[in-house]
Short mmCIF file of C-alpha atoms and ligand atoms in Angstrom, two decimals:
data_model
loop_
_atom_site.label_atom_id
_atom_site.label_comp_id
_atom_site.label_asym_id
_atom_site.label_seq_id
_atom_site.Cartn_x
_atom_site.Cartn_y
_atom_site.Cartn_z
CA UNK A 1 64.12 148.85 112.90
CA UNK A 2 61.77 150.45 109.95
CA UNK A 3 60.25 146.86 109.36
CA UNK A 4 59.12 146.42 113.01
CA UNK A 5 58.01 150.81 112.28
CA UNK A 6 56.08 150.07 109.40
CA UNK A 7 54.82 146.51 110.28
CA UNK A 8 53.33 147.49 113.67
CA UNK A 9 50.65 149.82 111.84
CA UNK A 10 49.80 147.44 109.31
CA UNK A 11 48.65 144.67 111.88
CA UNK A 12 46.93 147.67 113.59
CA UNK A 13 44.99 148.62 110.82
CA UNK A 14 43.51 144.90 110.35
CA UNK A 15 41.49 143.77 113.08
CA UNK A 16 41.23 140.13 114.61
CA UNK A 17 38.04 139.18 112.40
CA UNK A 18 40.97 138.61 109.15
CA UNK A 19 43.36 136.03 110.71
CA UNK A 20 44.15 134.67 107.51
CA UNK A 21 44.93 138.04 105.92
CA UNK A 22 46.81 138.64 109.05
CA UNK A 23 49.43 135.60 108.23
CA UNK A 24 49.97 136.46 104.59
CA UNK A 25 50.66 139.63 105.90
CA UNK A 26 53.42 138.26 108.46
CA UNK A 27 54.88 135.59 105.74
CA UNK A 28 55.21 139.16 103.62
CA UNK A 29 57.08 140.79 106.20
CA UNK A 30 59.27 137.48 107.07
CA UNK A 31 60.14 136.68 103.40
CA UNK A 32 60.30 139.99 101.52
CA UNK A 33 61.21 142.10 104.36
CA UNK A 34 62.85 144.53 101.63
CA UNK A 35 60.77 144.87 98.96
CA UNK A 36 58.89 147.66 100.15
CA UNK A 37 62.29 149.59 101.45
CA UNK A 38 65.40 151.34 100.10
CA UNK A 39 67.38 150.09 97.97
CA UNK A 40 71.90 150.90 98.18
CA UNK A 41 71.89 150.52 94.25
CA UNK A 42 74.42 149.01 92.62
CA UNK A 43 77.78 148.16 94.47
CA UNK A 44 80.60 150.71 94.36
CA UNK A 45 84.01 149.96 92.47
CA UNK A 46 86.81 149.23 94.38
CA UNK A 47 90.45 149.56 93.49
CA UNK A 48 91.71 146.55 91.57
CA UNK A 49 88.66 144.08 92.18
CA UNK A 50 85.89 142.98 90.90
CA UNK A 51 82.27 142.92 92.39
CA UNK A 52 80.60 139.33 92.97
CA UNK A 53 77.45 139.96 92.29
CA UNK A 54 76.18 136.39 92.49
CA UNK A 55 73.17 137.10 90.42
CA UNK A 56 71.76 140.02 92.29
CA UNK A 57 69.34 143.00 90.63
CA UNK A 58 68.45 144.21 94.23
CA UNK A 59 70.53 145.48 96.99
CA UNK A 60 68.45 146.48 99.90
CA UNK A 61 69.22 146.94 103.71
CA UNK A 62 71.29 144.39 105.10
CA UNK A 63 72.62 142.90 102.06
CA UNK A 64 76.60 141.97 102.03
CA UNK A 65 78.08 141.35 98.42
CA UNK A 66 82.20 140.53 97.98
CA UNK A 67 85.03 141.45 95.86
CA UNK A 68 87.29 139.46 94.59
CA UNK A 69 91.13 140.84 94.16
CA UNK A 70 92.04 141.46 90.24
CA UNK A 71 95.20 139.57 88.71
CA UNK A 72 98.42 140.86 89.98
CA UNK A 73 96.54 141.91 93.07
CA UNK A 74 96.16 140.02 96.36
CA UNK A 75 94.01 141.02 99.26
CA UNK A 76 95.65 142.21 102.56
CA UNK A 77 95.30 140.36 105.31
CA UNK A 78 93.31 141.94 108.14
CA UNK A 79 91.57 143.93 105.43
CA UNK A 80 87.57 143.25 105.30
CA UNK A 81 86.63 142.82 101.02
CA UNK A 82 82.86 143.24 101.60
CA UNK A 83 80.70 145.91 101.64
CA UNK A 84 77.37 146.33 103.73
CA UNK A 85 73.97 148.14 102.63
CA UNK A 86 73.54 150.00 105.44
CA UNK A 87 69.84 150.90 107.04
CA UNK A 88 70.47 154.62 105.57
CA UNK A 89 70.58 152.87 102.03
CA UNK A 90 74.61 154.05 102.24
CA UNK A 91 77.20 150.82 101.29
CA UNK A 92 79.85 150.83 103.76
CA UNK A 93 83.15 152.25 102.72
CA UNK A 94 85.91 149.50 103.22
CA UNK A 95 89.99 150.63 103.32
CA UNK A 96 91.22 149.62 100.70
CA UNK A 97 92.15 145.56 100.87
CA UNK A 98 93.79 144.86 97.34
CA UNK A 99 97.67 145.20 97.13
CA UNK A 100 99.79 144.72 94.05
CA UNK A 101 101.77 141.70 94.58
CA UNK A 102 103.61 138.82 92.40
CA UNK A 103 101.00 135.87 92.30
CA UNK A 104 100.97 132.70 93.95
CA UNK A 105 104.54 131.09 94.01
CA UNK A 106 105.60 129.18 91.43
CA UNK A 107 106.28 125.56 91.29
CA UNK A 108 109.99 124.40 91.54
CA UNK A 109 110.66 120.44 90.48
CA UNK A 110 111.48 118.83 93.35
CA UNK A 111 111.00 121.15 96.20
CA UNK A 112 108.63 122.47 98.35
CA UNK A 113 108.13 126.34 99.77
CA UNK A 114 109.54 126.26 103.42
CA UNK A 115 106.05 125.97 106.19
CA UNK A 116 106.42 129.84 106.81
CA UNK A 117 105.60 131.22 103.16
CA UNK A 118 102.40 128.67 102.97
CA UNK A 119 100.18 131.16 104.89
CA UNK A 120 101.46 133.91 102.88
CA UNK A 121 99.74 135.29 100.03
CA UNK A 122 100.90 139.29 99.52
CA UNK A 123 104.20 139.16 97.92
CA UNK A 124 105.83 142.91 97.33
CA UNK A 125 108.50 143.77 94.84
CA UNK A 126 111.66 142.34 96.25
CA UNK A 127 109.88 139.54 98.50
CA UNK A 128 112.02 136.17 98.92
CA UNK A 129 110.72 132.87 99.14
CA UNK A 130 112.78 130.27 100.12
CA UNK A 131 112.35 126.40 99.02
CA UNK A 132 113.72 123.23 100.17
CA UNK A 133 114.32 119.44 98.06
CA UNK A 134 111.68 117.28 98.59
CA UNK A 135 112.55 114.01 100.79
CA UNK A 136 114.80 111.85 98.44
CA UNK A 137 116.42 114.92 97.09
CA UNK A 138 119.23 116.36 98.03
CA UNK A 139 119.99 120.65 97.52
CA UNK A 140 122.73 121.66 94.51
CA UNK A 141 124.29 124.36 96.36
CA UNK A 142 125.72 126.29 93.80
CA UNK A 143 122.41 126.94 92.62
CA UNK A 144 119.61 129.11 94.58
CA UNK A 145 117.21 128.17 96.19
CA UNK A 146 115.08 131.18 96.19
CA UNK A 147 112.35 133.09 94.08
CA UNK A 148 111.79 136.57 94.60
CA UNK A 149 108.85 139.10 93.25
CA UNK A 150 110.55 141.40 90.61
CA UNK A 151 109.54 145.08 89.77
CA UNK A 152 107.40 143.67 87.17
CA UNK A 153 105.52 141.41 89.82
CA UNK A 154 106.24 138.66 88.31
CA UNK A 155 108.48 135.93 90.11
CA UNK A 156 112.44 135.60 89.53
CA UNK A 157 113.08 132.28 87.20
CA UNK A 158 113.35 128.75 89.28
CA UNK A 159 116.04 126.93 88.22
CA UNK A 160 116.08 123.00 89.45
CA UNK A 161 118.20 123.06 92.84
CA UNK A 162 117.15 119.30 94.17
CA UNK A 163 118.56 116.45 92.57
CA UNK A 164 117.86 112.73 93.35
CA UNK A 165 119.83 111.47 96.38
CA UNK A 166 121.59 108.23 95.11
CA UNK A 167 121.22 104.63 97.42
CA UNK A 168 123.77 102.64 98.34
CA UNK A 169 125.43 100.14 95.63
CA UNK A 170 123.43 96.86 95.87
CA UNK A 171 126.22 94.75 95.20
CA UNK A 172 126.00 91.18 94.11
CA UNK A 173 124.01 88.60 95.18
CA UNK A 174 125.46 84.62 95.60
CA UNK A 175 124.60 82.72 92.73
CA UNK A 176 122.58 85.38 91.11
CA UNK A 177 122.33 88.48 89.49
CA UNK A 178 121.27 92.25 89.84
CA UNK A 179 119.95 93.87 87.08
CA UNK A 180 120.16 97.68 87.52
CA UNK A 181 118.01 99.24 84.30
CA UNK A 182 118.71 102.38 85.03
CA UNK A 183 120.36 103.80 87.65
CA UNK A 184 120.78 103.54 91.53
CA UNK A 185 119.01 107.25 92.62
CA UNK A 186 115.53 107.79 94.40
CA UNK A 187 112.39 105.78 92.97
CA UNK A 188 114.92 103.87 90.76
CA UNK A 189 113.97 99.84 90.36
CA UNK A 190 116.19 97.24 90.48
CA UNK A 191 115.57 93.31 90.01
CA UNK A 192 116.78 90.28 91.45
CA UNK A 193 117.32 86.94 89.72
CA UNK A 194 119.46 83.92 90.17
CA UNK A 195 121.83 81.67 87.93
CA UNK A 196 120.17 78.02 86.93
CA UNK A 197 120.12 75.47 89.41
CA UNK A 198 118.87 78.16 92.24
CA UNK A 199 115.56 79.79 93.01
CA UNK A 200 114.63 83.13 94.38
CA UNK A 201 113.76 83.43 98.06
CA UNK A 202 112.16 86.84 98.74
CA UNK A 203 111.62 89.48 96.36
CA UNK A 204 112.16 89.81 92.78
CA UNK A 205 112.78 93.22 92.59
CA UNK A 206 113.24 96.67 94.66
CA UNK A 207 113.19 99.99 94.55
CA UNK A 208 115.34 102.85 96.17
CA UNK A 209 113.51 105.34 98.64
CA UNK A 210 114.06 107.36 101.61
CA UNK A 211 113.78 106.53 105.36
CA UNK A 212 114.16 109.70 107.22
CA UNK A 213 117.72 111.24 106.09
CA UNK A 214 118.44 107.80 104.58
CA UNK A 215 118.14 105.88 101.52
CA UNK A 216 117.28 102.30 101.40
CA UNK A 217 116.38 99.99 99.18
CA UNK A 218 112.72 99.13 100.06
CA UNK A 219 112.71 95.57 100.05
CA UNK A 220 115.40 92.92 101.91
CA UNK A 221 117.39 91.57 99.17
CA UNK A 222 116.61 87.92 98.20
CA UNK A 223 118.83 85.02 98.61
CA UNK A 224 119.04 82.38 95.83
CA UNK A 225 118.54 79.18 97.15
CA UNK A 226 119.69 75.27 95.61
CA UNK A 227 116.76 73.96 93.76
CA UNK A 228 117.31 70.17 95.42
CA UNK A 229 117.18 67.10 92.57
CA UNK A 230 113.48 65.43 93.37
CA UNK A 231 115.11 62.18 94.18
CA UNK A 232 117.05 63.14 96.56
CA UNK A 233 116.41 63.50 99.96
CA UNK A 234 116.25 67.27 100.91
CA UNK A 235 119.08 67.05 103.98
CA UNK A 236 122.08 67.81 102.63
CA UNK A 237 120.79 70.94 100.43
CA UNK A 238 124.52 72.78 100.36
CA UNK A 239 126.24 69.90 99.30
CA UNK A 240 126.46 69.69 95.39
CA UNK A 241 124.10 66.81 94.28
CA UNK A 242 126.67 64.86 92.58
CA UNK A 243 128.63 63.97 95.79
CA UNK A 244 125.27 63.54 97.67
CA UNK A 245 124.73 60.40 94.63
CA UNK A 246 127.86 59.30 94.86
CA UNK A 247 128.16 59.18 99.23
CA UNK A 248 125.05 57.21 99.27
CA UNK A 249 125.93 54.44 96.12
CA UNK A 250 129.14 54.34 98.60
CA UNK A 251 127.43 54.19 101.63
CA UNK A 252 124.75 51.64 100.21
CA UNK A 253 126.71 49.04 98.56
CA UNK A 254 128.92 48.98 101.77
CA UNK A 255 125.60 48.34 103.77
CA UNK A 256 125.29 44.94 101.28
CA UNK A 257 128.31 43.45 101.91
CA UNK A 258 128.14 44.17 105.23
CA UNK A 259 125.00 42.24 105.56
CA UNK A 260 126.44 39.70 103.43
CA UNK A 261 129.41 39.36 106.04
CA UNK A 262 126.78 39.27 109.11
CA UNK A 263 124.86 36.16 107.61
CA UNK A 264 127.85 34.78 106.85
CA UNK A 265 129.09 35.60 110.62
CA UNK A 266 126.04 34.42 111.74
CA UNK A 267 126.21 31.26 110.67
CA UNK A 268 129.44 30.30 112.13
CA UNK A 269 128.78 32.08 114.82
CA UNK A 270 125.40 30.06 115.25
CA UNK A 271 127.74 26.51 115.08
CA UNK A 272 130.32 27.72 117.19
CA UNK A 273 127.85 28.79 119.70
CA UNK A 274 126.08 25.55 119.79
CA UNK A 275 129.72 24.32 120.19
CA UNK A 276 130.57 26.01 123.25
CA UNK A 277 126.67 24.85 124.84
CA UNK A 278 128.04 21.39 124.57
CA UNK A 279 130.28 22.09 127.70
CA UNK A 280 127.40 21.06 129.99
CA UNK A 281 124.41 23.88 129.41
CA UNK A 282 121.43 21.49 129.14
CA UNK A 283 119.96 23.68 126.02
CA UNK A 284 119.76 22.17 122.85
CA UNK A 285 120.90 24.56 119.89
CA UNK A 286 120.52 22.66 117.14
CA UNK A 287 119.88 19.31 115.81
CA UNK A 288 123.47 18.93 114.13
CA UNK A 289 124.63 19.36 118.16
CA UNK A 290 122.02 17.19 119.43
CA UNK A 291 123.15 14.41 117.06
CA UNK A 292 126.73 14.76 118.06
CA UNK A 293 126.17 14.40 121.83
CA UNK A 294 124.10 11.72 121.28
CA UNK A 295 127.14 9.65 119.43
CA UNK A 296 129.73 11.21 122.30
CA UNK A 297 127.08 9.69 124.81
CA UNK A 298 126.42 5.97 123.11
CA UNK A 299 130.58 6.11 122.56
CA UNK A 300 131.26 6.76 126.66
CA UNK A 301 128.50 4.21 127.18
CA UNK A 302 129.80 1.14 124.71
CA UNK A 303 133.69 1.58 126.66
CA UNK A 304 132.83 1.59 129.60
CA UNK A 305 132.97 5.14 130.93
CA UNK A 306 129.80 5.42 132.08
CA UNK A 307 128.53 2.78 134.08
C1 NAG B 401 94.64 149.66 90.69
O1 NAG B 401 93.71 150.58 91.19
C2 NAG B 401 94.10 151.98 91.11
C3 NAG B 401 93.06 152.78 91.80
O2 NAG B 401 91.77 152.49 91.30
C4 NAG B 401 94.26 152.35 89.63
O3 NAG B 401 94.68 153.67 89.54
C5 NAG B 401 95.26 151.42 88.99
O4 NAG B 401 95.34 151.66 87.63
C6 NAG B 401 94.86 149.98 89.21
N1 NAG B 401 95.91 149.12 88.71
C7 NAG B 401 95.70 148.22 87.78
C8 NAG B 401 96.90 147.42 87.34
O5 NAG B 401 94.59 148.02 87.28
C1 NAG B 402 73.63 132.82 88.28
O1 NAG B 402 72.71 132.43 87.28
C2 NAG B 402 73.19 131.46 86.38
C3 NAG B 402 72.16 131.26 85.27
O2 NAG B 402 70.87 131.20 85.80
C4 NAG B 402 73.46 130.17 87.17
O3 NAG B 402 73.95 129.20 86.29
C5 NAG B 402 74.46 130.48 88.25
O4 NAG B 402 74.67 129.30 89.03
C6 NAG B 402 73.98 131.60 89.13
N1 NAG B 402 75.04 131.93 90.08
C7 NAG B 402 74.82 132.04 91.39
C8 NAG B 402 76.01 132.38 92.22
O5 NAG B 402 73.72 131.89 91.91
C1 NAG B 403 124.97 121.57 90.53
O1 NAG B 403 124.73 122.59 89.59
C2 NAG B 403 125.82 122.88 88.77
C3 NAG B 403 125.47 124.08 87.93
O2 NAG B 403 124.30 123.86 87.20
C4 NAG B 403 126.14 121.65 87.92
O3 NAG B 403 127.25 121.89 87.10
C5 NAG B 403 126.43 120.49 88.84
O4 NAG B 403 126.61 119.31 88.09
C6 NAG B 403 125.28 120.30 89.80
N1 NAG B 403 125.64 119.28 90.76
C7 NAG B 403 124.87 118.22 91.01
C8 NAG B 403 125.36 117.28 92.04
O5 NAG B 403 123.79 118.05 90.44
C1 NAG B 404 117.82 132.78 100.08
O1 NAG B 404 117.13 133.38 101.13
C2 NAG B 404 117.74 133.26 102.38
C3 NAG B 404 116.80 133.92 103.35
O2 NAG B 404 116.36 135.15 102.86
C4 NAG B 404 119.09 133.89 102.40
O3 NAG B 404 119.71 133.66 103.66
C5 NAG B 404 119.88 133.30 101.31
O4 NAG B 404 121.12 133.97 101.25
C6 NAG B 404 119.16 133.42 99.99
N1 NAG B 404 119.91 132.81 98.97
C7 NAG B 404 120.13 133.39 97.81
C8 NAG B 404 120.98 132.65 96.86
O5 NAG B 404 119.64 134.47 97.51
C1 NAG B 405 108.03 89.29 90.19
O1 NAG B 405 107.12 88.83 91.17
C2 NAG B 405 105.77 89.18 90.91
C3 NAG B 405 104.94 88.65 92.04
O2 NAG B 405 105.55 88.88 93.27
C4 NAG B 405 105.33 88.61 89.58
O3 NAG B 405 104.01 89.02 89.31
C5 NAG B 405 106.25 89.07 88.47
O4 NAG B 405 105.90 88.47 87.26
C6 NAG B 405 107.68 88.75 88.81
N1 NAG B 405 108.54 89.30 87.79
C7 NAG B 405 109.56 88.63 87.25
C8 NAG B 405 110.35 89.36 86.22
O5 NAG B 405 109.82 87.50 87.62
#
């Protein structure tokens, strides 16, 4: 190496009394290694690309400065696009690594370049790239697919190959409606809502998108549910709330008479009971009973009967 050359004299020449001297003299060497050197000069052209000179007014041993490929051009791949100052103040002399090509690939709605043509960048005259829909898309096949670098390097036209992939009819809902603003196809909202008397149970609205190969609608449809009338007890929900009203007036003024018939029942049941106790159970029921046995007894007594 010339620095280690010329440097090795230098700390010769300067004795140990000048340690100070000594380091300024080694930060010299470490920081501007160069400055006393040769210099390459000024970067050579190379076909179709520009020099990046990132500022640079010197260009001594060891420096590495880039090119960038000019429009229309790509770099090859494999091909280095620096160049070296070598120790003999010579810049290396790279092959050449920019190539005429059609630019970067165009955008086509919808679709996506296949994985294979993402790595590549050099496109020739007569190069094919092939594109597929996006997912919710489905491919038009009367119309290509394809782009391909003309003589002109510029890219064949893209016409729109993907269309939306449609999902399935939503139907109807039970005692509601579907409003469809637009259409059925991919991203495409639709909403839910239900006729009076019924509220919405789930969501009010959905959209169409893919799952896999499929389309779905994103959401579970909702199900419109009997709003119940606030005085009514919430059990029978599916029956309409006019017969629920009616039933119970039914089934309540039956449970009055009824009642009315089991006091009534009770009653005579009460004196018929107290009747049959007379036959000799010693248990007074009542003092109606008591009063009659009592007669019956004095009666037996006063002819004789019981003596
Ligand atoms: C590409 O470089 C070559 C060689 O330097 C030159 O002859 C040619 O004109 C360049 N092409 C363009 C389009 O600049
Ligand atoms: C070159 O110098 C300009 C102006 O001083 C500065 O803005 C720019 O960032 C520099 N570029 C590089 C690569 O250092
Ligand atoms: C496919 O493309 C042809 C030609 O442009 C067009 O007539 C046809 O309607 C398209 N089909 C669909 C499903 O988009
Ligand atoms: C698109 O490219 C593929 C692969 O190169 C080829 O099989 C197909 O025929 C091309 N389609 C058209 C319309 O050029
Ligand atoms: C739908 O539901 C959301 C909340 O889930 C609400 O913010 C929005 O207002 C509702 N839209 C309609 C039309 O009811």
């Amino acid at each position: 190496m010339r620095s280690a050359r010329r440097g090795a004299p230098a700390a010769l020449r300067l004795p140990a009394p000048l340690v100070p001297s000594l380091g300024l003299l080694l930060l010299r060497l470490l920081w501007c290694p160069h400055s006393a050197r040769g210099d390459c000069g000024f970067p050579p052209d190379m076909p179709n690309a520009t020099v990046l000179l990132e500022n640079r007014t010197i260009f001594p041993e060891g420096t590495v400065v880039g090119y960038h490929c000019n429009p229309g051009f790509v770099k090859i791949i494999g091909k280095v696009n620096v160049v070296h100052c070598l120790e003999n103040g010579q810049w290396t002399t790279p092959e050449v690594f920019c190539q005429r090509s059609c630019g970067t690939t165009p955008r086509v709605p919808y679709a996506h370049k296949k994985d294979i043509y993402i790595p590549v960048s050099y496109h020739p005259v007569g190069f094919v790239v092939e594109y597929e829909c996006n997912p919710g898309f489905a491919r038009n096949h009367s119309i290509s697919g394809n782009v391909t670098c003309l003589e002109d390097y510029t890219w064949s036209k893209s016409e729109i190959f993907c269309y939306k992939k449609s999902c399935p009819d939503p139907g109807k809902i039970e005692n509601g409606h579907i409003n469809i603003p637009t259409d059925i196809l991919f991203t495409s909202q639709i909403y839910f809502s239900c006729d009076p008397g019924y509220k919405l149970v789930g969501v009010n609205s959905t959209y169409c998108d893919y799952e896999g190969d499929d389309m779905i609608w994103e959401n579970p449809f909702p199900v419109c549910q009997e709003i119940p009338t606030t005085t009514q007890k919430p059990s029978t929900t599916d029956v309409p709330s006019t017969r629920t009203q009616s039933t119970t007036q039914k089934t309540s003024s039956v449970d009055v008479t009824v009642t009315q018939n089991q006091i009534v029942f009770t009653r005579q049941s009460t004196s018929k009971g107290s009747g049959f106790l007379t036959a000799g159970v010693p248990v007074i029921a009542s003092g109606h009973t008591f009063m009659t046995l009592t007669v019956l007894f004095m009666m037996l007594v006063a002819t004789g009967y019981l003596t």
